[in-house]
Amino acid sequence: MSTPTILEKIKSYKLDEIEAAKAETPLEEMEDRARAAPAVRPFKDALLQASINGYGLIAEIKKASPSKGLIREDFDPAALAAAYAEGGAACLSVLTDTPSFQGAKEFLVEARAACDLPVLRKDFMYDTYQVAEARSLGADCILIIMASVTDAEAAALEKAATDWGMDAIIEVHNAEELKRAEALASPLIGINNRDLNTFETSLDTSRKLARYVPEDRIIICESGLETPEDLADIARYGARCFLIGETLMRAEDVASATRRILANPLTAGGM
């Protein structure tokens, strides 16, 4: 019997978590909380606006990862959110998964309250219950990882997000997943340069896949981005939006690191 991949392990405990959450807070009560949450901030629009003359940056608040362990010791979601906003990020991404990323749902609430930026709930979504939960926390966008869900599950998650007025990033890592993502309505296509089964990372994933993304979709390049040169390189392949976590999370001065990585966007003329 083969050893479960990292993604398979995450899915196993996540399904248990979902059942426990449903037992603690029934769906009806969670939906009431979602309806009472602060109004949705337009995630996709913020990215698009920022990417017209610059880059649309989704800056990630991430304490740890399965492959790297603890990333930042002095971890303060509110302070990090404020620093990202000051540095020019268009949106935030907040890890809410605890076992693998030392994330927490409260981190999202704290980060969103500290700034005006729209926020992505970065987690492994399998059930529409989690979408209502995301909205109850104030999330403006969810992530749908095609490597981890069936087409039917992806469609149900996307519909739930739309019903709550939220956006959804459809994340892909290969041509097959991209083809499946095209059947969904969301214009936001995240190309994850990190293989979630092995956690190996290569920007070649974005270089190869970007050319196949339909023109009416918005490419978000995720993982492995470390320098302004990396962003300019990938921008040549048609991506104007980026999700960056670890590089910025390790910086001593998060606001200036954010400013620095966004400082010299590749203009249309340079593509």
PDB file of C-alpha atoms in Angstrom:
ATOM      1  CA  MET A   1       0.000   0.000   0.000  1.00  0.00           C
ATOM      2  CA  SER A   2       1.465   3.346  -1.037  1.00  0.00           C
ATOM      3  CA  THR A   3       2.227   6.060   1.516  1.00  0.00           C
ATOM      4  CA  PRO A   4      -0.413   8.832   1.496  1.00  0.00           C
ATOM      5  CA  THR A   5       0.725  12.102  -0.081  1.00  0.00           C
ATOM      6  CA  ILE A   6       0.717  15.340   1.927  1.00  0.00           C
ATOM      7  CA  LEU A   7      -2.510  16.355   0.194  1.00  0.00           C
ATOM      8  CA  GLU A   8      -4.169  13.022   0.963  1.00  0.00           C
ATOM      9  CA  LYS A   9      -3.201  13.339   4.640  1.00  0.00           C
ATOM     10  CA  ILE A  10      -4.621  16.867   4.753  1.00  0.00           C
ATOM     11  CA  LYS A  11      -7.875  15.748   3.124  1.00  0.00           C
ATOM     12  CA  SER A  12      -8.275  12.930   5.646  1.00  0.00           C
ATOM     13  CA  TYR A  13      -8.088  15.139   8.738  1.00  0.00           C
ATOM     14  CA  LYS A  14      -9.964  17.983   7.040  1.00  0.00           C
ATOM     15  CA  LEU A  15     -13.022  15.791   6.454  1.00  0.00           C
ATOM     16  CA  ASP A  16     -12.952  14.851  10.150  1.00  0.00           C
ATOM     17  CA  GLU A  17     -12.665  18.553  11.059  1.00  0.00           C
ATOM     18  CA  ILE A  18     -15.683  19.411   8.926  1.00  0.00           C
ATOM     19  CA  GLU A  19     -17.847  16.772  10.612  1.00  0.00           C
ATOM     20  CA  ALA A  20     -16.763  18.017  14.055  1.00  0.00           C
ATOM     21  CA  ALA A  21     -17.538  21.619  13.066  1.00  0.00           C
ATOM     22  CA  LYS A  22     -21.006  20.647  11.803  1.00  0.00           C
ATOM     23  CA  ALA A  23     -21.711  18.868  15.096  1.00  0.00           C
ATOM     24  CA  GLU A  24     -20.611  21.911  17.080  1.00  0.00           C
ATOM     25  CA  THR A  25     -22.271  24.552  14.899  1.00  0.00           C
ATOM     26  CA  PRO A  26     -25.119  23.260  12.688  1.00  0.00           C
ATOM     27  CA  LEU A  27     -25.321  24.609   9.132  1.00  0.00           C
ATOM     28  CA  GLU A  28     -28.359  26.779   9.863  1.00  0.00           C
ATOM     29  CA  GLU A  29     -26.527  28.538  12.681  1.00  0.00           C
ATOM     30  CA  MET A  30     -23.393  28.955  10.551  1.00  0.00           C
ATOM     31  CA  GLU A  31     -25.505  30.500   7.774  1.00  0.00           C
ATOM     32  CA  ASP A  32     -26.989  32.948  10.282  1.00  0.00           C
ATOM     33  CA  ARG A  33     -23.448  33.944  11.259  1.00  0.00           C
ATOM     34  CA  ALA A  34     -22.507  34.336   7.591  1.00  0.00           C
ATOM     35  CA  ARG A  35     -25.482  36.637   6.985  1.00  0.00           C
ATOM     36  CA  ALA A  36     -24.416  38.733   9.994  1.00  0.00           C
ATOM     37  CA  ALA A  37     -20.780  39.042   8.791  1.00  0.00           C
ATOM     38  CA  PRO A  38     -19.324  42.331   7.478  1.00  0.00           C
ATOM     39  CA  ALA A  39     -20.204  43.080   3.849  1.00  0.00           C
ATOM     40  CA  VAL A  40     -18.120  41.382   1.156  1.00  0.00           C
ATOM     41  CA  ARG A  41     -15.170  43.363  -0.166  1.00  0.00           C
ATOM     42  CA  PRO A  42     -14.698  42.862  -3.940  1.00  0.00           C
ATOM     43  CA  PHE A  43     -11.648  40.598  -4.226  1.00  0.00           C
ATOM     44  CA  LYS A  44     -11.430  40.145  -7.991  1.00  0.00           C
ATOM     45  CA  ASP A  45     -12.028  43.863  -8.629  1.00  0.00           C
ATOM     46  CA  ALA A  46      -9.214  44.840  -6.243  1.00  0.00           C
ATOM     47  CA  LEU A  47      -6.810  42.531  -8.079  1.00  0.00           C
ATOM     48  CA  LEU A  48      -7.872  43.804 -11.492  1.00  0.00           C
ATOM     49  CA  GLN A  49      -7.569  47.445 -10.477  1.00  0.00           C
ATOM     50  CA  ALA A  50      -4.066  46.925  -9.088  1.00  0.00           C
ATOM     51  CA  SER A  51      -2.943  44.981 -12.156  1.00  0.00           C
ATOM     52  CA  ILE A  52      -3.833  47.701 -14.675  1.00  0.00           C
ATOM     53  CA  ASN A  53      -0.628  49.671 -14.131  1.00  0.00           C
ATOM     54  CA  GLY A  54       1.143  47.447 -11.618  1.00  0.00           C
ATOM     55  CA  TYR A  55       0.728  43.988 -10.180  1.00  0.00           C
ATOM     56  CA  GLY A  56      -2.217  42.603  -8.243  1.00  0.00           C
ATOM     57  CA  LEU A  57      -0.566  41.153  -5.157  1.00  0.00           C
ATOM     58  CA  ILE A  58      -2.300  38.740  -2.803  1.00  0.00           C
ATOM     59  CA  ALA A  59      -0.036  38.907   0.251  1.00  0.00           C
ATOM     60  CA  GLU A  60      -0.215  35.852   2.443  1.00  0.00           C
ATOM     61  CA  ILE A  61      -0.317  35.582   6.216  1.00  0.00           C
ATOM     62  CA  LYS A  62       1.226  32.191   6.915  1.00  0.00           C
ATOM     63  CA  LYS A  63       2.869  31.121  10.158  1.00  0.00           C
ATOM     64  CA  ALA A  64       4.229  27.723   9.073  1.00  0.00           C
ATOM     65  CA  SER A  65       4.111  25.098   6.321  1.00  0.00           C
ATOM     66  CA  PRO A  66       4.463  21.294   6.146  1.00  0.00           C
ATOM     67  CA  SER A  67       7.686  21.571   4.132  1.00  0.00           C
ATOM     68  CA  LYS A  68       9.385  24.514   5.880  1.00  0.00           C
ATOM     69  CA  GLY A  69       8.056  24.312   9.443  1.00  0.00           C
ATOM     70  CA  LEU A  70       7.774  27.595  11.366  1.00  0.00           C
ATOM     71  CA  ILE A  71       8.191  30.548   9.008  1.00  0.00           C
ATOM     72  CA  ARG A  72       7.726  33.500  11.350  1.00  0.00           C
ATOM     73  CA  GLU A  73       8.032  33.572  15.136  1.00  0.00           C
ATOM     74  CA  ASP A  74       6.755  37.087  15.870  1.00  0.00           C
ATOM     75  CA  PHE A  75       3.418  36.305  14.267  1.00  0.00           C
ATOM     76  CA  ASP A  76       0.760  39.013  14.604  1.00  0.00           C
ATOM     77  CA  PRO A  77      -1.965  38.744  11.915  1.00  0.00           C
ATOM     78  CA  ALA A  78      -3.280  42.287  12.468  1.00  0.00           C
ATOM     79  CA  ALA A  79       0.182  43.882  12.292  1.00  0.00           C
ATOM     80  CA  LEU A  80       1.074  41.820   9.222  1.00  0.00           C
ATOM     81  CA  ALA A  81      -2.182  42.779   7.471  1.00  0.00           C
ATOM     82  CA  ALA A  82      -1.548  46.479   8.164  1.00  0.00           C
ATOM     83  CA  ALA A  83       2.044  46.147   6.884  1.00  0.00           C
ATOM     84  CA  TYR A  84       0.895  44.433   3.693  1.00  0.00           C
ATOM     85  CA  ALA A  85      -1.715  47.149   3.087  1.00  0.00           C
ATOM     86  CA  GLU A  86       0.899  49.846   3.676  1.00  0.00           C
ATOM     87  CA  GLY A  87       3.264  48.079   1.251  1.00  0.00           C
ATOM     88  CA  GLY A  88       0.744  48.096  -1.594  1.00  0.00           C
ATOM     89  CA  ALA A  89      -0.864  44.636  -1.540  1.00  0.00           C
ATOM     90  CA  ALA A  90      -4.235  44.470  -3.312  1.00  0.00           C
ATOM     91  CA  CYS A  91      -5.613  41.567  -1.266  1.00  0.00           C
ATOM     92  CA  LEU A  92      -4.726  39.294   1.627  1.00  0.00           C
ATOM     93  CA  SER A  93      -4.600  35.528   1.926  1.00  0.00           C
ATOM     94  CA  VAL A  94      -4.871  34.054   5.426  1.00  0.00           C
ATOM     95  CA  LEU A  95      -4.104  30.419   6.249  1.00  0.00           C
ATOM     96  CA  THR A  96      -6.811  28.992   8.511  1.00  0.00           C
ATOM     97  CA  ASP A  97      -5.620  25.364   8.517  1.00  0.00           C
ATOM     98  CA  THR A  98      -4.149  24.454  11.917  1.00  0.00           C
ATOM     99  CA  PRO A  99      -2.521  20.970  11.747  1.00  0.00           C
ATOM    100  CA  SER A 100      -0.274  21.640   8.709  1.00  0.00           C
ATOM    101  CA  PHE A 101       0.118  25.439   8.675  1.00  0.00           C
ATOM    102  CA  GLN A 102      -0.415  26.508  12.315  1.00  0.00           C
ATOM    103  CA  GLY A 103      -3.203  28.722  10.993  1.00  0.00           C
ATOM    104  CA  ALA A 104      -6.432  29.647  12.753  1.00  0.00           C
ATOM    105  CA  LYS A 105      -9.829  31.057  11.852  1.00  0.00           C
ATOM    106  CA  GLU A 106      -9.257  33.954  14.272  1.00  0.00           C
ATOM    107  CA  PHE A 107      -6.218  35.007  12.216  1.00  0.00           C
ATOM    108  CA  LEU A 108      -8.531  35.839   9.312  1.00  0.00           C
ATOM    109  CA  VAL A 109     -10.882  37.858  11.522  1.00  0.00           C
ATOM    110  CA  GLU A 110      -7.965  39.784  13.069  1.00  0.00           C
ATOM    111  CA  ALA A 111      -6.235  40.458   9.732  1.00  0.00           C
ATOM    112  CA  ARG A 112      -9.385  41.673   8.000  1.00  0.00           C
ATOM    113  CA  ALA A 113     -10.264  44.010  10.865  1.00  0.00           C
ATOM    114  CA  ALA A 114      -6.813  45.626  10.669  1.00  0.00           C
ATOM    115  CA  CYS A 115      -7.114  46.906   7.070  1.00  0.00           C
ATOM    116  CA  ASP A 116      -9.493  47.548   4.166  1.00  0.00           C
ATOM    117  CA  LEU A 117      -8.177  44.809   1.877  1.00  0.00           C
ATOM    118  CA  PRO A 118     -10.348  41.917   0.635  1.00  0.00           C
ATOM    119  CA  VAL A 119      -9.320  38.576   2.162  1.00  0.00           C
ATOM    120  CA  LEU A 120      -8.975  35.044   0.795  1.00  0.00           C
ATOM    121  CA  ARG A 121      -9.614  32.206   3.218  1.00  0.00           C
ATOM    122  CA  LYS A 122      -6.681  29.926   2.366  1.00  0.00           C
ATOM    123  CA  ASP A 123      -7.730  26.436   3.329  1.00  0.00           C
ATOM    124  CA  PHE A 124      -8.604  23.061   1.861  1.00  0.00           C
ATOM    125  CA  MET A 125     -12.272  23.212   0.909  1.00  0.00           C
ATOM    126  CA  TYR A 126     -14.373  20.100   0.408  1.00  0.00           C
ATOM    127  CA  ASP A 127     -17.826  21.003   1.668  1.00  0.00           C
ATOM    128  CA  THR A 128     -20.162  23.945   1.111  1.00  0.00           C
ATOM    129  CA  TYR A 129     -20.419  24.195   4.902  1.00  0.00           C
ATOM    130  CA  GLN A 130     -16.841  25.565   4.836  1.00  0.00           C
ATOM    131  CA  VAL A 131     -17.922  28.293   2.418  1.00  0.00           C
ATOM    132  CA  ALA A 132     -20.623  29.520   4.812  1.00  0.00           C
ATOM    133  CA  GLU A 133     -18.027  29.289   7.584  1.00  0.00           C
ATOM    134  CA  ALA A 134     -15.570  31.336   5.502  1.00  0.00           C
ATOM    135  CA  ARG A 135     -18.190  34.051   5.002  1.00  0.00           C
ATOM    136  CA  SER A 136     -19.029  34.005   8.715  1.00  0.00           C
ATOM    137  CA  LEU A 137     -15.378  34.847   9.394  1.00  0.00           C
ATOM    138  CA  GLY A 138     -15.542  37.746   6.946  1.00  0.00           C
ATOM    139  CA  ALA A 139     -13.759  36.051   4.026  1.00  0.00           C
ATOM    140  CA  ASP A 140     -14.316  37.647   0.615  1.00  0.00           C
ATOM    141  CA  CYS A 141     -12.902  34.810  -1.491  1.00  0.00           C
ATOM    142  CA  ILE A 142     -12.283  31.075  -1.204  1.00  0.00           C
ATOM    143  CA  LEU A 143      -9.781  28.699  -2.791  1.00  0.00           C
ATOM    144  CA  ILE A 144     -10.864  25.637  -4.760  1.00  0.00           C
ATOM    145  CA  ILE A 145      -7.950  23.239  -5.282  1.00  0.00           C
ATOM    146  CA  MET A 146      -8.687  21.100  -8.341  1.00  0.00           C
ATOM    147  CA  ALA A 147      -6.090  18.485  -7.266  1.00  0.00           C
ATOM    148  CA  SER A 148      -8.179  17.775  -4.197  1.00  0.00           C
ATOM    149  CA  VAL A 149     -11.797  17.844  -5.372  1.00  0.00           C
ATOM    150  CA  THR A 150     -14.026  16.237  -7.987  1.00  0.00           C
ATOM    151  CA  ASP A 151     -15.653  18.347 -10.705  1.00  0.00           C
ATOM    152  CA  ALA A 152     -18.985  18.106  -8.870  1.00  0.00           C
ATOM    153  CA  GLU A 153     -17.411  19.234  -5.582  1.00  0.00           C
ATOM    154  CA  ALA A 154     -15.659  22.134  -7.316  1.00  0.00           C
ATOM    155  CA  ALA A 155     -18.918  23.265  -8.946  1.00  0.00           C
ATOM    156  CA  ALA A 156     -20.794  23.062  -5.622  1.00  0.00           C
ATOM    157  CA  LEU A 157     -18.106  25.067  -3.800  1.00  0.00           C
ATOM    158  CA  GLU A 158     -18.062  27.703  -6.543  1.00  0.00           C
ATOM    159  CA  LYS A 159     -21.859  28.025  -6.518  1.00  0.00           C
ATOM    160  CA  ALA A 160     -21.851  28.403  -2.724  1.00  0.00           C
ATOM    161  CA  ALA A 161     -19.229  31.152  -2.977  1.00  0.00           C
ATOM    162  CA  THR A 162     -21.272  32.965  -5.625  1.00  0.00           C
ATOM    163  CA  ASP A 163     -24.439  32.628  -3.550  1.00  0.00           C
ATOM    164  CA  TRP A 164     -22.657  34.368  -0.661  1.00  0.00           C
ATOM    165  CA  GLY A 165     -21.363  37.099  -2.983  1.00  0.00           C
ATOM    166  CA  MET A 166     -17.777  35.875  -2.720  1.00  0.00           C
ATOM    167  CA  ASP A 167     -15.133  35.250  -5.371  1.00  0.00           C
ATOM    168  CA  ALA A 168     -13.328  31.939  -5.868  1.00  0.00           C
ATOM    169  CA  ILE A 169      -9.797  31.213  -7.035  1.00  0.00           C
ATOM    170  CA  ILE A 170      -9.649  27.955  -8.966  1.00  0.00           C
ATOM    171  CA  GLU A 171      -6.208  26.492  -8.316  1.00  0.00           C
ATOM    172  CA  VAL A 172      -4.462  24.229 -10.833  1.00  0.00           C
ATOM    173  CA  HIS A 173      -1.034  22.630 -11.146  1.00  0.00           C
ATOM    174  CA  ASN A 174      -1.169  20.849 -14.521  1.00  0.00           C
ATOM    175  CA  ALA A 175      -2.901  20.875 -17.915  1.00  0.00           C
ATOM    176  CA  GLU A 176      -5.583  18.370 -16.892  1.00  0.00           C
ATOM    177  CA  GLU A 177      -6.609  20.444 -13.867  1.00  0.00           C
ATOM    178  CA  LEU A 178      -6.620  23.601 -15.997  1.00  0.00           C
ATOM    179  CA  LYS A 179      -8.982  21.935 -18.485  1.00  0.00           C
ATOM    180  CA  ARG A 180     -11.324  21.017 -15.616  1.00  0.00           C
ATOM    181  CA  ALA A 181     -11.099  24.550 -14.210  1.00  0.00           C
ATOM    182  CA  GLU A 182     -12.255  25.994 -17.527  1.00  0.00           C
ATOM    183  CA  ALA A 183     -15.644  24.319 -17.014  1.00  0.00           C
ATOM    184  CA  LEU A 184     -16.192  26.561 -13.984  1.00  0.00           C
ATOM    185  CA  ALA A 185     -17.384  30.153 -14.178  1.00  0.00           C
ATOM    186  CA  SER A 186     -14.763  31.849 -12.014  1.00  0.00           C
ATOM    187  CA  PRO A 187     -12.358  34.074 -13.961  1.00  0.00           C
ATOM    188  CA  LEU A 188      -9.629  33.672 -11.307  1.00  0.00           C
ATOM    189  CA  ILE A 189      -7.226  30.864 -12.198  1.00  0.00           C
ATOM    190  CA  GLY A 190      -4.443  30.259  -9.696  1.00  0.00           C
ATOM    191  CA  ILE A 191      -1.434  28.400 -11.062  1.00  0.00           C
ATOM    192  CA  ASN A 192       0.306  26.843  -8.081  1.00  0.00           C
ATOM    193  CA  ASN A 193       3.996  26.295  -8.775  1.00  0.00           C
ATOM    194  CA  ARG A 194       4.069  23.986  -5.751  1.00  0.00           C
ATOM    195  CA  ASP A 195       3.018  20.383  -6.247  1.00  0.00           C
ATOM    196  CA  LEU A 196       0.731  19.756  -3.264  1.00  0.00           C
ATOM    197  CA  ASN A 197       1.526  16.046  -3.278  1.00  0.00           C
ATOM    198  CA  THR A 198       5.307  16.455  -2.989  1.00  0.00           C
ATOM    199  CA  PHE A 199       5.582  20.173  -2.051  1.00  0.00           C
ATOM    200  CA  GLU A 200       8.293  20.613  -4.703  1.00  0.00           C
ATOM    201  CA  THR A 201       8.184  24.043  -6.333  1.00  0.00           C
ATOM    202  CA  SER A 202       9.138  25.276  -9.808  1.00  0.00           C
ATOM    203  CA  LEU A 203       8.204  28.484 -11.651  1.00  0.00           C
ATOM    204  CA  ASP A 204       8.284  26.392 -14.837  1.00  0.00           C
ATOM    205  CA  THR A 205       4.761  25.293 -13.909  1.00  0.00           C
ATOM    206  CA  SER A 206       3.479  28.837 -14.526  1.00  0.00           C
ATOM    207  CA  ARG A 207       5.679  29.296 -17.601  1.00  0.00           C
ATOM    208  CA  LYS A 208       4.205  26.157 -19.170  1.00  0.00           C
ATOM    209  CA  LEU A 209       0.561  26.510 -18.128  1.00  0.00           C
ATOM    210  CA  ALA A 210       0.005  30.263 -18.554  1.00  0.00           C
ATOM    211  CA  ARG A 211      -0.117  30.043 -22.349  1.00  0.00           C
ATOM    212  CA  TYR A 212      -3.088  27.652 -22.141  1.00  0.00           C
ATOM    213  CA  VAL A 213      -5.204  29.792 -19.834  1.00  0.00           C
ATOM    214  CA  PRO A 214      -8.141  31.286 -21.812  1.00  0.00           C
ATOM    215  CA  GLU A 215      -7.843  35.024 -22.436  1.00  0.00           C
ATOM    216  CA  ASP A 216     -11.017  35.817 -20.489  1.00  0.00           C
ATOM    217  CA  ARG A 217      -9.471  34.408 -17.292  1.00  0.00           C
ATOM    218  CA  ILE A 218      -7.143  36.136 -14.839  1.00  0.00           C
ATOM    219  CA  ILE A 219      -3.929  34.278 -14.048  1.00  0.00           C
ATOM    220  CA  ILE A 220      -2.689  34.312 -10.461  1.00  0.00           C
ATOM    221  CA  CYS A 221       0.826  32.910 -10.109  1.00  0.00           C
ATOM    222  CA  GLU A 222       1.285  31.230  -6.713  1.00  0.00           C
ATOM    223  CA  SER A 223       4.340  29.951  -4.797  1.00  0.00           C
ATOM    224  CA  GLY A 224       8.079  30.182  -5.336  1.00  0.00           C
ATOM    225  CA  LEU A 225       8.184  33.925  -6.078  1.00  0.00           C
ATOM    226  CA  GLU A 226      11.113  35.605  -4.343  1.00  0.00           C
ATOM    227  CA  THR A 227      12.282  38.664  -6.293  1.00  0.00           C
ATOM    228  CA  PRO A 228      10.932  41.487  -8.507  1.00  0.00           C
ATOM    229  CA  GLU A 229      12.737  39.691 -11.353  1.00  0.00           C
ATOM    230  CA  ASP A 230      10.627  36.567 -10.738  1.00  0.00           C
ATOM    231  CA  LEU A 231       7.460  38.651 -11.095  1.00  0.00           C
ATOM    232  CA  ALA A 232       8.696  40.348 -14.286  1.00  0.00           C
ATOM    233  CA  ASP A 233       9.662  36.958 -15.727  1.00  0.00           C
ATOM    234  CA  ILE A 234       6.217  35.457 -15.110  1.00  0.00           C
ATOM    235  CA  ALA A 235       4.467  38.665 -16.240  1.00  0.00           C
ATOM    236  CA  ARG A 236       5.950  38.013 -19.685  1.00  0.00           C
ATOM    237  CA  TYR A 237       3.772  34.913 -19.799  1.00  0.00           C
ATOM    238  CA  GLY A 238       0.616  36.945 -19.146  1.00  0.00           C
ATOM    239  CA  ALA A 239       0.285  36.905 -15.354  1.00  0.00           C
ATOM    240  CA  ARG A 240      -0.274  40.280 -13.655  1.00  0.00           C
ATOM    241  CA  CYS A 241      -1.433  38.853 -10.325  1.00  0.00           C
ATOM    242  CA  PHE A 242       0.653  37.000  -7.779  1.00  0.00           C
ATOM    243  CA  LEU A 243       0.192  35.260  -4.448  1.00  0.00           C
ATOM    244  CA  ILE A 244       3.287  35.573  -2.256  1.00  0.00           C
ATOM    245  CA  GLY A 245       3.657  34.336   1.294  1.00  0.00           C
ATOM    246  CA  GLU A 246       6.927  32.951   2.539  1.00  0.00           C
ATOM    247  CA  THR A 247       9.251  35.521   0.939  1.00  0.00           C
ATOM    248  CA  LEU A 248       7.378  38.401   2.579  1.00  0.00           C
ATOM    249  CA  MET A 249       6.686  36.557   5.833  1.00  0.00           C
ATOM    250  CA  ARG A 250      10.411  36.067   6.410  1.00  0.00           C
ATOM    251  CA  ALA A 251      11.187  39.776   5.905  1.00  0.00           C
ATOM    252  CA  GLU A 252      12.152  41.851   8.925  1.00  0.00           C
ATOM    253  CA  ASP A 253      10.247  44.864   7.572  1.00  0.00           C
ATOM    254  CA  VAL A 254       7.185  43.405   5.864  1.00  0.00           C
ATOM    255  CA  ALA A 255       5.836  46.712   4.492  1.00  0.00           C
ATOM    256  CA  SER A 256       9.102  47.667   2.786  1.00  0.00           C
ATOM    257  CA  ALA A 257       9.619  44.098   1.480  1.00  0.00           C
ATOM    258  CA  THR A 258       6.134  44.266  -0.051  1.00  0.00           C
ATOM    259  CA  ARG A 259       6.869  47.676  -1.558  1.00  0.00           C
ATOM    260  CA  ARG A 260      10.181  46.430  -2.942  1.00  0.00           C
ATOM    261  CA  ILE A 261       8.778  43.346  -4.696  1.00  0.00           C
ATOM    262  CA  LEU A 262       6.078  45.502  -6.364  1.00  0.00           C
ATOM    263  CA  ALA A 263       8.393  48.411  -7.223  1.00  0.00           C
ATOM    264  CA  ASN A 264       9.139  47.773 -10.914  1.00  0.00           C
ATOM    265  CA  PRO A 265       6.183  46.141 -12.615  1.00  0.00           C
ATOM    266  CA  LEU A 266       6.685  44.980 -16.155  1.00  0.00           C
ATOM    267  CA  THR A 267       4.616  47.341 -18.304  1.00  0.00           C
ATOM    268  CA  ALA A 268       2.555  46.243 -21.283  1.00  0.00           C
ATOM    269  CA  GLY A 269       5.324  47.574 -23.523  1.00  0.00           C
ATOM    270  CA  GLY A 270       7.835  45.269 -21.872  1.00  0.00           C
ATOM    271  CA  MET A 271       5.842  42.125 -22.526  1.00  0.00           C
TER     272      MET A 271
END
